[in-house]
């Protein structure tokens, strides 16, 4: 998450299963990927650099994109919503690492983007 390409990488990973994979295998792969995303997002929001915190919003956007494409069953939907809300809460709650790390101007832009993703 410390580079500028976290969201495109996660998006590519969601599309990187073999064509002959069964629906159950694809779902299992998505669950593992989402669980890993959640863990990395939580870590980035607690002690990441500003680019890593911004990438949390990008990953939330990728998860929303996959959700809208109908790729998720109920459990991944809840995980995707949880990641988006966790990101928004960390950026808006006073005293969190993410809100202290970002400057006011950057934080306002990131909060607006995160709120937009959470609303969708």
XYZ file of N, CA, C and O in Angstrom:
480
model
N 0.808 -1.205 0.000
C 0.000 0.000 0.000
C 0.850 1.266 0.000
O 0.319 2.339 -0.007
N 2.156 1.114 0.023
C 3.012 2.294 0.064
C 3.335 2.845 -1.314
O 4.057 3.813 -1.425
N 2.815 2.246 -2.358
C 3.039 2.734 -3.710
C 1.757 3.256 -4.313
O 0.676 3.065 -3.770
N 1.861 3.895 -5.454
C 0.674 4.507 -6.063
C -0.222 3.523 -6.813
O -1.246 3.926 -7.343
N 0.141 2.251 -6.873
C -0.610 1.309 -7.706
C -1.356 0.240 -6.907
O -1.629 -0.840 -7.433
N -1.697 0.505 -5.663
C -2.360 -0.498 -4.836
C -3.739 -0.867 -5.382
O -4.061 -2.047 -5.506
N -4.535 0.115 -5.719
C -5.888 -0.165 -6.211
C -5.874 -0.920 -7.543
O -6.587 -1.920 -7.686
N -5.074 -0.507 -8.542
C -5.034 -1.291 -9.783
C -4.524 -2.719 -9.560
O -4.988 -3.648 -10.213
N -3.602 -2.892 -8.625
C -3.089 -4.228 -8.327
C -4.183 -5.107 -7.739
O -4.375 -6.254 -8.166
N -4.923 -4.583 -6.779
C -6.018 -5.350 -6.172
C -7.083 -5.659 -7.218
O -7.614 -6.771 -7.278
N -7.363 -4.691 -8.068
C -8.338 -4.917 -9.138
C -7.884 -6.039 -10.063
O -8.678 -6.911 -10.448
N -6.616 -6.045 -10.412
C -6.076 -7.109 -11.269
C -6.129 -8.461 -10.572
O -6.418 -9.483 -11.205
N -5.878 -8.477 -9.283
C -5.934 -9.741 -8.539
C -7.339 -10.339 -8.546
O -7.499 -11.557 -8.584
N -8.354 -9.492 -8.500
C -9.727 -9.998 -8.538
C -10.054 -10.661 -9.876
O -10.966 -11.458 -9.959
N -9.299 -10.329 -10.890
C -9.549 -10.909 -12.210
C -8.564 -12.020 -12.562
O -8.594 -12.541 -13.665
N -7.702 -12.401 -11.638
C -6.599 -13.300 -11.965
C -6.826 -14.746 -11.527
O -5.953 -15.351 -10.932
N -7.969 -15.283 -11.797
C -8.187 -16.697 -11.520
C -8.304 -17.440 -12.847
O -8.683 -16.860 -13.859
N -7.958 -18.718 -12.859
C -8.002 -19.471 -14.122
C -9.416 -19.528 -14.696
O -10.402 -19.562 -13.958
N -9.517 -19.552 -15.985
C -10.800 -19.566 -16.677
C -11.603 -20.819 -16.333
O -12.825 -20.801 -16.340
N -10.908 -21.908 -16.005
C -11.596 -23.160 -15.687
C -11.946 -23.292 -14.209
O -12.434 -24.329 -13.784
N -11.728 -22.245 -13.421
C -12.040 -22.298 -11.989
C -13.549 -22.395 -11.785
O -14.335 -21.760 -12.490
N -13.927 -23.182 -10.799
C -15.346 -23.326 -10.476
C -15.825 -22.083 -9.720
O -15.014 -21.351 -9.139
N -17.128 -21.844 -9.696
C -17.646 -20.699 -8.930
C -17.245 -20.755 -7.451
O -16.963 -19.714 -6.853
N -17.204 -21.941 -6.878
C -16.792 -22.065 -5.472
C -15.331 -21.687 -5.282
O -14.966 -21.063 -4.283
N -14.480 -22.057 -6.237
C -13.065 -21.696 -6.155
C -12.872 -20.191 -6.296
O -12.061 -19.594 -5.589
N -13.618 -19.583 -7.183
C -13.529 -18.137 -7.366
C -13.994 -17.426 -6.099
O -13.351 -16.479 -5.629
N -15.094 -17.893 -5.531
C -15.596 -17.284 -4.297
C -14.588 -17.430 -3.167
O -14.338 -16.479 -2.417
N -13.976 -18.598 -3.038
C -12.969 -18.812 -1.995
C -11.772 -17.879 -2.201
O -11.250 -17.292 -1.243
N -11.344 -17.737 -3.465
C -10.239 -16.832 -3.775
C -10.600 -15.396 -3.412
O -9.799 -14.676 -2.810
N -11.807 -14.974 -3.749
C -12.254 -13.620 -3.412
C -12.289 -13.413 -1.907
O -11.902 -12.348 -1.418
N -12.770 -14.412 -1.171
C -12.821 -14.283 0.287
C -11.432 -14.122 0.884
O -11.218 -13.301 1.779
N -10.471 -14.897 0.391
C -9.102 -14.783 0.884
C -8.537 -13.407 0.536
O -7.903 -12.756 1.374
N -8.773 -12.955 -0.669
C -8.275 -11.649 -1.103
C -8.904 -10.520 -0.285
O -8.209 -9.600 0.158
N -10.194 -10.604 -0.047
C -10.876 -9.572 0.748
C -10.375 -9.592 2.188
O -10.141 -8.533 2.787
N -10.180 -10.760 2.746
C -9.667 -10.863 4.119
C -8.271 -10.236 4.205
O -7.962 -9.517 5.150
N -7.452 -10.509 3.205
C -6.115 -9.908 3.201
C -6.207 -8.386 3.045
O -5.474 -7.648 3.712
N -7.091 -7.924 2.191
C -7.294 -6.476 2.028
C -7.720 -5.842 3.350
O -7.210 -4.779 3.726
N -8.625 -6.492 4.052
C -9.100 -5.958 5.335
C -7.948 -5.840 6.328
O -7.786 -4.815 6.993
N -7.113 -6.859 6.395
C -5.982 -6.849 7.311
C -5.001 -5.733 6.970
O -4.544 -5.000 7.848
N -4.705 -5.578 5.689
C -3.762 -4.545 5.255
C -4.357 -3.154 5.456
O -3.665 -2.229 5.885
N -5.655 -2.986 5.185
C -6.304 -1.693 5.401
C -6.271 -1.333 6.887
O -5.938 -0.194 7.249
N -6.605 -2.272 7.748
C -6.565 -2.005 9.189
C -5.170 -1.577 9.616
O -5.012 -0.625 10.384
N -4.152 -2.274 9.132
C -2.776 -1.941 9.475
C -2.401 -0.558 8.950
O -1.793 0.241 9.661
N -2.758 -0.267 7.703
C -2.427 1.037 7.111
C -3.110 2.178 7.859
O -2.509 3.239 8.060
N -4.340 1.973 8.281
C -5.063 3.025 8.993
C -4.519 3.245 10.392
O -4.684 4.317 10.972
N -3.843 2.245 10.952
C -3.309 2.375 12.306
C -1.871 2.875 12.342
O -1.439 3.449 13.342
N -1.105 2.633 11.258
C 0.291 3.063 11.306
C 0.924 3.297 9.941
O 2.132 3.266 9.797
N 0.127 3.536 8.940
C 0.655 3.703 7.592
C 1.042 5.131 7.267
O 0.682 6.072 7.966
N 1.762 5.266 6.169
C 2.109 6.582 5.656
C 0.888 7.158 4.938
O -0.059 6.438 4.625
N 0.889 8.462 4.662
C -0.274 9.070 3.993
C -0.678 8.378 2.689
O -1.864 8.222 2.415
N 0.296 7.931 1.879
C -0.059 7.246 0.627
C -0.778 5.932 0.916
O -1.712 5.551 0.209
N -0.381 5.233 1.962
C -1.040 3.975 2.332
C -2.466 4.238 2.803
O -3.384 3.478 2.480
N -2.651 5.319 3.542
C -3.994 5.672 4.004
C -4.878 6.040 2.806
O -6.030 5.619 2.719
N -4.325 6.790 1.864
C -5.081 7.136 0.656
C -5.406 5.887 -0.155
O -6.494 5.785 -0.739
N -4.499 4.927 -0.194
C -4.750 3.685 -0.921
C -5.890 2.873 -0.326
O -6.530 2.092 -1.034
N -6.158 3.053 0.949
C -7.301 2.371 1.570
C -8.597 2.779 0.880
O -9.496 1.953 0.694
N -8.696 4.035 0.497
C -9.880 4.515 -0.212
C -9.927 3.914 -1.613
O -10.980 3.503 -2.088
N -8.787 3.822 -2.257
C -8.727 3.207 -3.579
C -9.142 1.751 -3.549
O -9.873 1.275 -4.427
N -8.705 1.031 -2.531
C -9.089 -0.375 -2.397
C -10.581 -0.481 -2.118
O -11.259 -1.363 -2.655
N -11.124 0.419 -1.310
C -12.568 0.428 -1.068
C -13.327 0.647 -2.374
O -14.364 0.032 -2.612
N -12.791 1.507 -3.221
C -13.410 1.756 -4.520
C -13.365 0.511 -5.406
O -14.336 0.196 -6.102
N -12.259 -0.212 -5.387
C -12.157 -1.463 -6.157
C -13.173 -2.474 -5.652
O -13.852 -3.146 -6.440
N -13.297 -2.592 -4.331
C -14.273 -3.531 -3.766
C -15.693 -3.138 -4.163
O -16.522 -3.999 -4.471
N -15.983 -1.843 -4.189
C -17.291 -1.373 -4.641
C -17.519 -1.736 -6.102
O -18.603 -2.189 -6.479
N -16.494 -1.576 -6.920
C -16.585 -1.928 -8.334
C -16.902 -3.409 -8.507
O -17.770 -3.789 -9.293
N -16.230 -4.250 -7.776
C -16.474 -5.698 -7.846
C -17.863 -6.039 -7.312
O -18.545 -6.914 -7.838
N -18.293 -5.321 -6.296
C -19.622 -5.532 -5.724
C -20.695 -5.186 -6.747
O -21.645 -5.940 -6.951
N -20.518 -4.050 -7.436
C -21.493 -3.621 -8.432
C -21.504 -4.539 -9.648
O -22.510 -4.676 -10.324
N -20.378 -5.201 -9.911
C -20.301 -6.134 -11.035
C -20.943 -7.475 -10.692
O -21.052 -8.339 -11.558
N -21.376 -7.633 -9.445
C -22.059 -8.857 -9.043
C -21.139 -10.007 -8.707
O -21.551 -11.161 -8.729
N -19.891 -9.706 -8.374
C -18.929 -10.761 -8.108
C -19.051 -11.351 -6.714
O -18.483 -12.398 -6.450
N -19.741 -10.678 -5.817
C -19.720 -11.103 -4.426
C -21.035 -11.743 -3.994
O -22.110 -11.345 -4.426
N -20.915 -12.707 -3.095
C -22.079 -13.237 -2.388
C -22.219 -12.426 -1.098
O -21.523 -11.428 -0.914
N -23.077 -12.845 -0.190
C -23.383 -12.014 0.972
C -22.189 -11.748 1.894
O -21.996 -10.621 2.338
N -21.366 -12.746 2.174
C -20.241 -12.512 3.094
C -19.245 -11.494 2.551
O -18.854 -10.562 3.266
N -18.809 -11.607 1.300
C -17.913 -10.579 0.769
C -18.551 -9.195 0.700
O -17.854 -8.190 0.839
N -19.849 -9.124 0.507
C -20.528 -7.826 0.502
C -20.357 -7.163 1.860
O -19.992 -5.987 1.957
N -20.593 -7.919 2.933
C -20.441 -7.367 4.277
C -19.000 -6.950 4.554
O -18.754 -5.911 5.159
N -18.043 -7.741 4.096
C -16.634 -7.395 4.288
C -16.279 -6.123 3.526
O -15.551 -5.275 4.038
N -16.759 -5.985 2.300
C -16.475 -4.795 1.505
C -17.054 -3.544 2.167
O -16.392 -2.505 2.247
N -18.271 -3.645 2.670
C -18.901 -2.519 3.371
C -18.131 -2.207 4.650
O -17.890 -1.040 4.977
N -17.699 -3.249 5.352
C -16.934 -3.054 6.592
C -15.632 -2.295 6.307
O -15.274 -1.372 7.048
N -14.934 -2.664 5.242
C -13.680 -1.986 4.896
C -13.939 -0.521 4.555
O -13.210 0.366 5.007
N -14.977 -0.244 3.786
C -15.297 1.140 3.420
C -15.656 1.964 4.655
O -15.196 3.107 4.811
N -16.457 1.389 5.545
C -16.857 2.124 6.749
C -15.691 2.282 7.726
O -15.563 3.320 8.383
N -14.849 1.275 7.838
C -13.663 1.369 8.688
C -12.759 2.501 8.218
O -12.260 3.295 9.027
N -12.576 2.600 6.919
C -11.752 3.666 6.351
C -12.361 5.029 6.649
O -11.666 5.944 7.123
N -13.650 5.171 6.406
C -14.319 6.446 6.658
C -14.250 6.816 8.139
O -13.931 7.955 8.489
N -14.525 5.869 9.018
C -14.478 6.144 10.454
C -13.083 6.536 10.919
O -12.932 7.425 11.755
N -12.062 5.883 10.382
C -10.692 6.212 10.780
C -10.283 7.605 10.322
O -9.503 8.280 10.991
N -10.798 8.032 9.189
C -10.456 9.367 8.685
C -11.226 10.471 9.394
O -10.741 11.595 9.497
N -12.421 10.161 9.882
C -13.257 11.216 10.464
C -13.215 11.270 11.984
O -13.505 12.321 12.565
N -12.888 10.178 12.650
C -12.876 10.169 14.114
C -11.648 10.928 14.615
O -10.535 10.723 14.135
N -11.868 11.804 15.569
C -10.736 12.561 16.110
C -9.883 11.627 16.973
O -10.388 10.741 17.656
N -8.600 11.838 16.898
C -7.686 11.055 17.715
C -7.187 9.768 17.084
O -6.340 9.097 17.654
N -7.696 9.394 15.903
C -7.191 8.184 15.263
C -5.872 8.505 14.569
O -5.584 9.652 14.228
N -5.079 7.480 14.363
C -3.790 7.665 13.697
C -3.976 8.274 12.316
O -3.249 9.192 11.942
N -4.938 7.771 11.569
C -5.145 8.258 10.198
C -5.505 9.739 10.190
O -4.982 10.501 9.372
N -6.369 10.166 11.089
C -6.774 11.584 11.090
C -5.637 12.486 11.580
O -5.524 13.623 11.138
N -4.788 11.982 12.478
C -3.645 12.779 12.946
C -2.544 12.853 11.895
O -1.815 13.842 11.821
N -2.399 11.814 11.085
C -1.308 11.740 10.115
C -1.519 12.668 8.939
O -0.560 13.230 8.405
N -2.749 12.830 8.529
C -3.031 13.620 7.325
C -3.203 15.091 7.665
O -3.761 15.457 8.687
N -2.732 15.936 6.773
C -2.948 17.377 6.931
C -4.417 17.683 6.654
O -5.117 16.910 6.006
N -4.893 18.800 7.124
C -6.317 19.143 6.996
C -6.805 19.151 5.558
O -7.885 18.665 5.268
N -6.030 19.707 4.648
C -6.473 19.786 3.250
C -6.571 18.382 2.668
O -7.565 18.014 2.049
N -5.518 17.584 2.867
C -5.534 16.209 2.373
C -6.652 15.416 3.021
O -7.329 14.644 2.367
N -6.842 15.620 4.302
C -7.864 14.863 5.016
C -9.255 15.186 4.495
O -10.070 14.291 4.310
N -9.526 16.447 4.211
C -10.844 16.818 3.709
C -11.136 16.161 2.368
O -12.240 15.680 2.125
N -10.148 16.140 1.483
C -10.334 15.498 0.180
C -10.522 13.994 0.338
O -11.382 13.399 -0.310
N -9.731 13.374 1.186
C -9.826 11.930 1.389
C -11.137 11.543 2.073
O -11.740 10.530 1.737
N -11.569 12.348 3.027
C -12.846 12.075 3.690
C -13.988 12.178 2.686
O -14.891 11.339 2.691
N -13.945 13.160 1.805
C -14.992 13.296 0.792
C -15.015 12.083 -0.130
O -16.086 11.551 -0.431
N -13.842 11.634 -0.555
C -13.779 10.451 -1.421
C -14.261 9.205 -0.687
O -15.020 8.394 -1.228
N -13.827 9.058 0.552
C -14.218 7.877 1.333
C -15.721 7.893 1.610
O -16.380 6.851 1.541
N -16.276 9.049 1.912
C -17.717 9.154 2.160
C -18.501 8.817 0.897
O -19.557 8.156 0.962
N -17.998 9.251 -0.251
C -18.674 8.950 -1.512
C -18.704 7.445 -1.760
O -19.751 6.884 -2.124
N -17.584 6.772 -1.550
C -17.523 5.317 -1.723
C -18.454 4.629 -0.734
O -19.198 3.708 -1.091
N -18.459 5.063 0.507
C -19.317 4.450 1.535
C -20.800 4.636 1.188
O -21.605 3.728 1.402
N -21.158 5.805 0.672
C -22.567 6.051 0.295
C -23.013 5.118 -0.825
O -24.141 4.645 -0.847
N -22.129 4.927 -1.798
C -22.483 4.071 -2.934
C -22.668 2.645 -2.474
O -23.494 1.914 -2.910
